[in-house]
Short mmCIF file of C-alpha atoms in Angstrom, two decimals:
data_model
loop_
_atom_site.label_atom_id
_atom_site.label_comp_id
_atom_site.label_asym_id
_atom_site.label_seq_id
_atom_site.Cartn_x
_atom_site.Cartn_y
_atom_site.Cartn_z
CA MET B 1 140.64 72.23 132.39
CA GLU B 2 137.27 73.02 133.93
CA ASP B 3 138.52 76.45 135.03
CA THR B 4 139.60 77.24 131.47
CA CYS B 5 136.18 76.30 130.06
CA MET B 6 134.40 78.36 132.70
CA GLU B 7 136.53 81.41 131.94
CA SER B 8 135.77 81.03 128.23
CA ILE B 9 132.02 80.91 128.89
CA LEU B 10 132.16 83.94 131.18
CA SER B 11 134.10 85.95 128.61
CA GLN B 12 131.47 85.17 125.96
CA LEU B 13 128.70 86.28 128.29
CA ASP B 14 130.53 89.51 129.10
CA SER B 15 131.00 90.30 125.43
CA GLY B 16 127.29 89.70 124.76
CA LEU B 17 126.27 92.04 127.56
CA THR B 18 128.56 94.87 126.51
CA VAL B 19 126.72 98.20 126.38
CA ASP B 20 127.49 100.75 123.69
CA PHE B 21 127.36 104.02 125.63
CA ASN B 22 127.49 106.04 122.41
CA HIS B 23 123.86 105.03 121.67
CA SER B 24 122.51 104.40 125.14
CA PHE B 25 121.49 108.02 125.65
CA THR B 26 119.93 108.63 122.22
CA VAL B 27 116.75 110.65 122.63
CA VAL B 28 113.77 109.22 120.74
CA GLU B 29 110.79 111.47 120.12
CA ASP B 30 107.60 110.08 121.66
CA ARG B 31 105.50 110.82 118.57
CA GLN B 32 107.96 109.14 116.20
CA LYS B 33 106.35 106.08 114.65
CA HIS B 34 108.11 102.84 113.91
CA PRO B 35 108.27 102.09 110.16
CA ARG B 36 106.19 98.95 110.65
CA ILE B 37 103.42 100.66 112.62
CA THR B 38 101.70 101.62 109.35
CA LEU B 39 101.59 98.01 108.22
CA TYR B 40 100.25 96.95 111.62
CA LYS B 41 97.43 99.50 111.64
CA ASN B 42 96.46 98.95 108.02
CA SER B 43 96.40 95.18 108.44
CA GLY B 44 94.01 95.61 111.36
CA ARG B 45 91.73 97.89 109.36
CA ILE B 46 91.77 95.52 106.39
CA ALA B 47 90.82 92.57 108.61
CA ASP B 48 88.04 94.62 110.21
CA GLN B 49 86.64 95.67 106.82
CA GLN B 50 86.77 92.07 105.58
CA ARG B 51 84.86 90.90 108.66
CA ARG B 52 82.19 93.59 108.29
CA TRP B 53 81.97 92.92 104.54
CA ARG B 54 81.19 89.24 105.21
CA GLU B 55 78.65 90.10 107.91
CA GLU B 56 76.78 92.67 105.83
CA LEU B 57 76.74 90.47 102.74
CA ALA B 58 75.38 87.58 104.83
CA ALA B 59 72.73 89.90 106.29
CA VAL B 60 71.67 91.03 102.81
CA ASN B 61 71.40 87.44 101.62
CA ARG B 62 69.38 86.45 104.70
CA LYS B 63 67.00 89.35 104.13
CA LYS B 64 66.64 88.36 100.48
CA GLN B 65 65.72 84.80 101.44
CA ARG B 66 63.34 86.05 104.13
CA ASP B 67 61.60 88.39 101.69
CA GLY B 68 61.33 85.59 99.15
CA LYS B 69 59.60 83.32 101.65
CA PHE B 70 57.34 86.17 102.73
CA ASP B 71 56.32 86.93 99.14
CA THR B 72 55.61 83.25 98.51
CA ASN B 73 53.49 82.93 101.62
CA ARG B 74 51.73 86.20 100.84
CA GLY B 75 50.81 84.88 97.40
CA LEU B 76 49.35 81.71 98.89
CA ARG B 77 47.52 83.75 101.50
CA SER B 78 46.08 86.06 98.84
CA LEU B 79 44.85 83.08 96.86
CA GLU B 80 43.24 81.65 99.99
CA ASP B 81 41.59 84.97 100.83
CA ALA B 82 40.28 85.29 97.28
CA THR B 83 38.72 81.83 97.54
CA GLN B 84 37.05 82.73 100.81
CA GLU B 85 35.71 86.00 99.42
CA ASP B 86 33.94 84.14 96.63
CA THR B 87 31.91 82.23 99.21
CA GLU B 88 31.01 85.27 101.31
CA ASP B 89 27.85 87.33 101.04
CA ASP B 90 28.09 89.73 98.09
CA SER B 91 26.08 92.29 100.02
CA ALA B 92 29.01 92.99 102.35
CA PRO B 93 30.22 96.58 101.91
CA LEU B 94 33.43 96.93 99.94
CA CYS B 95 36.12 99.43 100.92
CA ASN B 96 39.40 100.44 99.36
CA PRO B 97 42.24 99.61 101.80
CA TRP B 98 44.17 102.67 100.52
CA SER B 99 41.26 105.09 100.74
CA GLN B 100 41.90 105.93 104.39
CA LYS B 101 44.99 105.95 106.55
CA PRO B 102 45.05 104.65 110.13
CA LYS B 103 44.40 107.25 112.79
CA ASN B 104 47.86 106.76 114.29
CA TYR B 105 49.58 106.91 110.88
CA ARG B 106 52.63 109.15 110.79
CA GLY B 107 54.64 109.34 107.59
CA LYS B 108 58.41 109.49 107.62
CA SER B 109 59.94 112.93 107.60
CA TRP B 110 62.42 113.79 104.87
CA ARG B 111 64.96 114.46 107.65
CA SER B 112 64.94 110.77 108.50
CA TYR B 113 66.37 110.18 105.02
CA SER B 114 68.48 113.29 104.49
CA ALA B 115 70.88 112.63 107.36
CA HIS B 116 71.18 108.96 106.48
CA LEU B 117 72.47 108.76 102.93
CA MET B 118 74.38 105.64 102.01
CA LEU B 119 78.12 106.32 102.09
CA ALA B 120 81.11 104.46 100.71
CA GLU B 121 84.23 103.25 102.52
CA TRP B 122 87.79 103.24 101.28
CA LEU B 123 88.44 100.04 99.37
CA LEU B 124 91.08 98.36 101.55
CA PHE B 125 90.89 94.83 100.13
CA LEU B 126 89.73 93.23 96.90
CA PRO B 127 86.60 91.17 97.68
CA PRO B 128 86.27 87.66 96.26
CA MET B 129 84.51 87.43 92.89
CA PHE B 130 85.01 91.18 92.54
CA HIS B 131 84.99 91.28 88.74
CA GLU B 132 81.78 89.23 88.63
CA ASN B 133 79.78 90.70 91.54
CA TYR B 134 80.66 94.39 91.49
CA MET B 135 79.59 97.39 89.41
CA MET B 136 81.24 100.80 89.27
CA LYS B 137 80.26 104.43 88.79
CA LEU B 138 82.45 107.43 87.99
CA CYS B 139 81.62 109.94 90.70
CA PRO B 140 82.02 113.60 89.62
CA LYS B 141 83.49 116.36 91.74
CA GLY B 142 80.79 118.12 93.69
CA ARG B 143 78.70 117.93 96.82
CA HIS B 144 76.93 114.79 97.99
CA VAL B 145 73.28 115.78 98.54
CA PHE B 146 69.84 114.36 99.05
CA VAL B 147 67.12 115.59 96.66
CA TRP B 148 63.57 115.42 97.99
CA ALA B 149 60.64 116.42 95.76
CA ALA B 150 57.17 116.53 97.33
CA GLN B 151 54.24 118.88 97.97
CA GLY B 152 55.08 120.92 94.87
CA SER B 153 58.66 121.86 95.81
CA THR B 154 62.13 120.37 95.53
CA ARG B 155 64.61 120.59 98.39
CA ILE B 156 68.35 120.05 98.13
CA ILE B 157 69.55 118.79 101.49
CA SER B 158 73.05 118.13 102.77
CA ARG B 159 74.12 114.88 104.40
CA THR B 160 73.63 116.45 107.83
CA GLY B 161 70.10 117.66 107.12
CA TRP B 162 70.74 121.31 106.18
CA VAL B 163 68.43 122.66 103.48
CA LEU B 164 70.86 124.07 100.93
CA LYS B 165 68.24 125.27 98.47
CA LYS B 166 64.52 125.13 97.82
CA THR B 167 63.36 125.21 94.22
CA VAL B 168 61.06 123.43 91.76
CA SER B 169 61.72 120.60 89.32
CA ARG B 170 59.98 118.19 86.96
CA LEU B 171 60.52 115.26 89.32
CA PRO B 172 57.22 113.71 90.46
CA GLY B 173 56.02 115.94 93.28
CA GLY B 174 58.58 118.62 92.43
CA GLY B 175 56.16 121.31 91.26
CA LEU B 176 56.78 121.74 87.50
CA GLY B 177 54.51 120.39 84.77
CA GLN B 178 52.20 118.56 87.18
CA SER B 179 48.70 119.01 88.49
CA GLU B 180 47.97 120.06 92.04
CA HIS B 181 46.85 116.53 92.86
CA GLN B 182 50.07 115.02 91.49
CA ASN B 183 52.23 117.45 93.44
CA ALA B 184 50.34 116.61 96.61
CA THR B 185 50.49 112.85 96.03
CA TYR B 186 53.85 112.06 94.45
CA CYS B 187 57.18 111.92 96.26
CA THR B 188 60.69 111.45 94.83
CA MET B 189 64.00 110.94 96.62
CA LEU B 190 67.35 110.77 94.83
CA ASP B 191 70.97 110.38 95.92
CA CYS B 192 72.88 112.96 93.88
CA ILE B 193 76.07 114.92 93.36
CA LEU B 194 75.44 118.66 93.04
CA LEU B 195 77.94 120.22 90.64
CA ASN B 196 77.50 123.98 90.79
CA LEU B 197 76.21 125.00 94.21
CA THR B 198 78.80 126.17 96.71
CA ALA B 199 78.14 127.47 100.19
CA PRO B 200 79.67 130.70 101.48
CA SER B 201 82.85 130.32 103.48
CA GLY B 202 82.21 129.01 106.97
CA ASP B 203 78.49 128.48 106.35
CA ASN B 204 76.96 125.02 106.45
CA SER B 205 73.62 126.08 105.03
CA MET B 206 72.61 128.29 102.16
CA GLN B 207 69.96 130.91 101.78
CA ILE B 208 66.71 129.27 100.75
CA CYS B 209 65.33 130.47 97.45
CA ASP B 210 61.60 130.47 96.84
CA GLY B 211 60.31 128.44 93.95
CA ASP B 212 59.05 131.59 92.21
CA ASN B 213 62.53 133.11 92.23
CA ALA B 214 64.31 129.90 91.31
CA SER B 215 64.18 130.63 87.59
CA THR B 216 66.38 133.71 88.04
CA ASP B 217 69.25 131.58 89.34
CA LEU B 218 71.66 129.63 87.23
CA PRO B 219 70.32 126.13 86.58
CA LEU B 220 71.50 123.55 89.09
CA GLU B 221 73.07 120.45 87.62
CA PHE B 222 72.76 117.12 89.39
CA LYS B 223 74.39 113.79 88.66
CA VAL B 224 72.13 111.04 90.00
CA LEU B 225 73.99 108.28 91.83
CA ASP B 226 71.15 106.21 93.23
CA LEU B 227 67.39 105.83 93.28
CA ILE B 228 65.62 105.83 96.66
CA ARG B 229 61.99 106.66 95.85
CA TYR B 230 60.20 107.67 92.67
CA ARG B 231 56.57 108.74 92.32
CA GLY B 232 55.91 107.28 95.76
CA THR B 233 57.38 103.84 95.01
CA CYS B 234 60.28 102.85 97.27
CA TYR B 235 63.30 101.26 95.57
CA ALA B 236 65.64 101.22 98.59
CA SER B 237 65.03 97.55 99.36
CA LEU B 238 65.97 96.43 95.84
CA PRO B 239 69.51 95.20 95.08
CA PHE B 240 71.78 97.74 93.45
CA ARG B 241 71.71 95.98 90.08
CA GLU B 242 67.91 96.20 89.97
CA ARG B 243 67.88 99.83 91.11
CA SER B 244 70.33 100.66 88.34
CA CYS B 245 68.20 98.81 85.81
CA TRP B 246 65.10 100.75 86.83
CA MET B 247 66.91 104.07 86.79
CA GLU B 248 68.79 103.61 83.51
CA GLN B 249 66.25 101.72 81.42
CA TYR B 250 62.76 102.60 82.64
CA LEU B 251 63.00 105.95 84.47
CA HIS B 252 65.95 107.48 82.63
CA SER B 253 64.01 109.78 80.30
CA GLN B 254 61.60 110.83 83.05
CA ILE B 255 64.37 111.78 85.48
CA GLU B 256 66.31 113.71 82.84
CA GLU B 257 63.25 115.46 81.37
CA SER B 258 63.76 119.23 81.36
CA GLN B 259 63.13 122.41 79.41
CA GLU B 260 65.39 125.31 78.65
CA ASP B 261 64.18 127.56 81.46
CA ASP B 262 64.03 124.88 84.17
CA PRO B 263 65.95 125.80 87.34
CA VAL B 264 67.37 122.28 87.78
CA ARG B 265 68.63 119.52 85.51
CA PHE B 266 69.32 115.88 86.30
CA GLU B 267 71.58 113.39 84.56
CA VAL B 268 71.76 109.72 85.49
CA ILE B 269 75.27 108.33 86.02
CA PRO B 270 75.46 104.89 84.38
CA ALA B 271 76.81 101.84 86.18
CA TYR B 272 79.37 99.63 84.46
CA PRO B 273 80.45 96.03 85.08
CA CYS B 274 83.78 95.54 86.81
CA ASP B 275 85.27 92.92 84.50
CA LEU B 276 88.64 93.96 83.11
CA GLU B 277 87.34 94.44 79.57
CA SER B 278 84.60 96.85 80.70
CA MET B 279 86.93 98.72 83.04
CA ASN B 280 89.43 99.22 80.23
CA ALA B 281 86.71 100.44 77.89
CA VAL B 282 85.43 103.00 80.43
CA LEU B 283 88.64 104.22 82.06
CA SER B 284 90.84 104.43 78.97
CA VAL B 285 88.74 107.17 77.34
CA LYS B 286 88.51 110.83 78.30
CA PRO B 287 85.79 111.31 80.98
CA LYS B 288 82.87 113.62 80.21
CA TYR B 289 83.27 115.44 83.54
CA GLU B 290 85.85 115.89 86.28
CA VAL B 291 86.00 112.61 88.19
CA ASP B 292 86.46 112.78 91.95
CA GLY B 293 86.61 109.03 92.51
CA ILE B 294 85.32 105.61 91.55
CA LEU B 295 82.44 103.98 93.44
CA PHE B 296 82.32 100.18 93.52
CA TYR B 297 78.90 98.73 94.41
CA HIS B 298 78.22 95.11 95.26
CA GLU B 299 75.35 94.08 93.02
CA VAL B 300 73.15 92.91 95.93
CA VAL B 301 73.62 95.88 98.28
CA THR B 302 70.36 97.55 99.27
CA TYR B 303 70.12 101.24 100.06
CA GLU B 304 70.86 101.50 103.78
CA PRO B 305 71.83 104.61 105.76
CA GLY B 306 75.44 105.20 106.72
CA ALA B 307 78.76 103.83 105.53
CA THR B 308 78.91 100.27 104.26
CA PRO B 309 81.86 98.06 103.20
CA LEU B 310 79.72 96.78 100.33
CA VAL B 311 80.33 100.11 98.56
CA GLY B 312 84.02 100.86 97.97
CA TRP B 313 85.71 104.12 97.05
CA LEU B 314 89.03 104.84 95.34
CA LYS B 315 90.60 107.92 93.85
CA PRO B 316 91.28 107.49 90.11
CA TYR B 317 95.06 107.59 90.53
CA MET B 318 94.87 104.65 92.98
CA LEU B 319 93.45 102.28 90.38
CA THR B 320 96.83 101.29 88.95
CA GLU B 321 97.80 99.67 92.26
CA TRP B 322 94.63 97.58 92.35
CA PHE B 323 94.18 96.87 88.65
CA PRO B 324 97.54 97.06 86.85
CA GLU B 325 95.95 95.52 83.74
CA VAL B 326 93.63 98.52 83.31
CA THR B 327 94.74 101.42 81.12
CA LEU B 328 93.85 104.86 82.51
CA HIS B 329 93.31 108.02 80.52
CA PRO B 330 95.79 110.76 81.58
CA ASP B 331 92.91 112.89 82.93
CA HIS B 332 92.40 110.34 85.70
CA MET B 333 95.96 110.98 86.91
CA ALA B 334 95.68 114.78 86.90
CA ASP B 335 94.93 115.12 90.63
CA ILE B 336 97.65 112.82 91.93
CA PRO B 337 99.45 114.54 94.86
CA ALA B 338 103.10 115.44 94.43
CA ASP B 339 104.05 113.41 97.53
CA TYR B 340 101.94 110.38 96.62
CA THR B 341 103.59 107.04 97.45
CA ASP B 342 100.82 104.46 97.70
CA TYR B 343 97.11 104.29 98.44
CA ARG B 344 97.55 103.36 102.12
CA ASN B 345 99.56 106.45 102.94
CA GLU B 346 97.18 108.60 100.89
CA VAL B 347 94.13 107.20 102.71
CA ARG B 348 95.75 107.97 106.04
CA ALA B 349 96.68 111.50 104.91
CA GLN B 350 93.17 112.28 103.68
CA GLU B 351 91.61 110.96 106.87
CA GLU B 352 93.97 113.13 108.90
CA ARG B 353 92.93 116.19 106.88
CA ALA B 354 89.29 115.29 107.42
CA ARG B 355 89.85 115.10 111.18
CA CYS B 356 91.54 118.49 111.12
CA LYS B 357 88.56 119.91 109.23
CA HIS B 358 86.19 118.98 112.05
CA LYS B 359 88.39 120.37 114.83
CA SER B 360 87.66 123.69 116.47
CA PRO B 361 89.10 126.74 114.63
CA ASN B 362 91.79 127.39 117.26
CA LYS B 363 93.11 123.84 116.84
CA GLN B 364 92.90 123.84 113.06
CA ALA B 365 95.79 126.22 112.46
CA ASN B 366 98.38 123.44 112.41
CA CYS B 367 96.36 121.24 110.07
CA ASP B 368 96.77 121.01 106.35
CA PRO B 369 94.00 122.61 104.27
CA VAL B 370 91.27 120.18 103.38
CA GLY B 371 90.91 119.32 99.73
CA GLU B 372 87.82 118.77 97.62
CA HIS B 373 84.74 117.30 99.27
CA SER B 374 84.25 113.66 98.34
CA ILE B 375 81.52 111.13 98.89
CA SER B 376 83.78 108.92 100.97
CA ASN B 377 84.64 111.49 103.62
#
């Protein structure tokens, strides 16, 4: 009886260990990816973005609290100093603290800003309280540039610090419609999208045009994304909602001021709330310009250099996956790729094309051609 049971067990083991020689020598390509590898990699990236999102938001909130305490203490200190000054001898010489600069004073170069524009990241997860805490902007197709107006001239600078063009504008410090003193004193810095300036093939910089010859060129059109500095006042440390309020309500007419023969024109891009009603109202109508993507700003994000998870980026045709309740105008779906499946695969494909773009020319032959420049790349 025991021998019979043992033989039965051994036969079951043999059948379980049977090797199918028809498939044992199947050759598997080393570069072939398992179907689940995409899910694994994306889940890791999503978790990493969530972690960095929490860390940066916490850092912004800590800075806000720290600045609030500093302002409070500064107010008390000013009151104390004012009380002490009343008791001091009136014959003491008075001096303006802004009349002279320290001997070791060294102002920041525009290059320290130009190569450090704030950039968006692909939106890989929907943050909590998104519809309440986020605002969006429709980013037009064009080139992401830094506009710096000072010393009577206006420079258009690429993200890497190349001077694309030198001209004049009516921005404070930009050279047009201002006195010599104002041009020497004022300084303006804007984060913009340049619509109609394209560099020659294979050239990262453009020929610099003198301000006197700028009027012979076609007028340059800028869409203003963000406000960094205006007339010498820095707005970078303000939350995005406050920067937008300043730019759209108080400085709007001054930024957009122009005359017919001006070489440059600026238009402020408005920011909209991200509640479903507002998104439907904005995205269901025909856009006024060709939209490259949608920028999603957290309302408390300050203007910091480099990419930040607090500013998200999506192509218009990706919105239906994130917000199925939102109705899109057909123009927003015009650029959808023929092989589009979902946003994760499209993000990976665009990043691969961006990597190919930065390879050496002899290695770029096997890469797909890179599409339109976007702010998120």
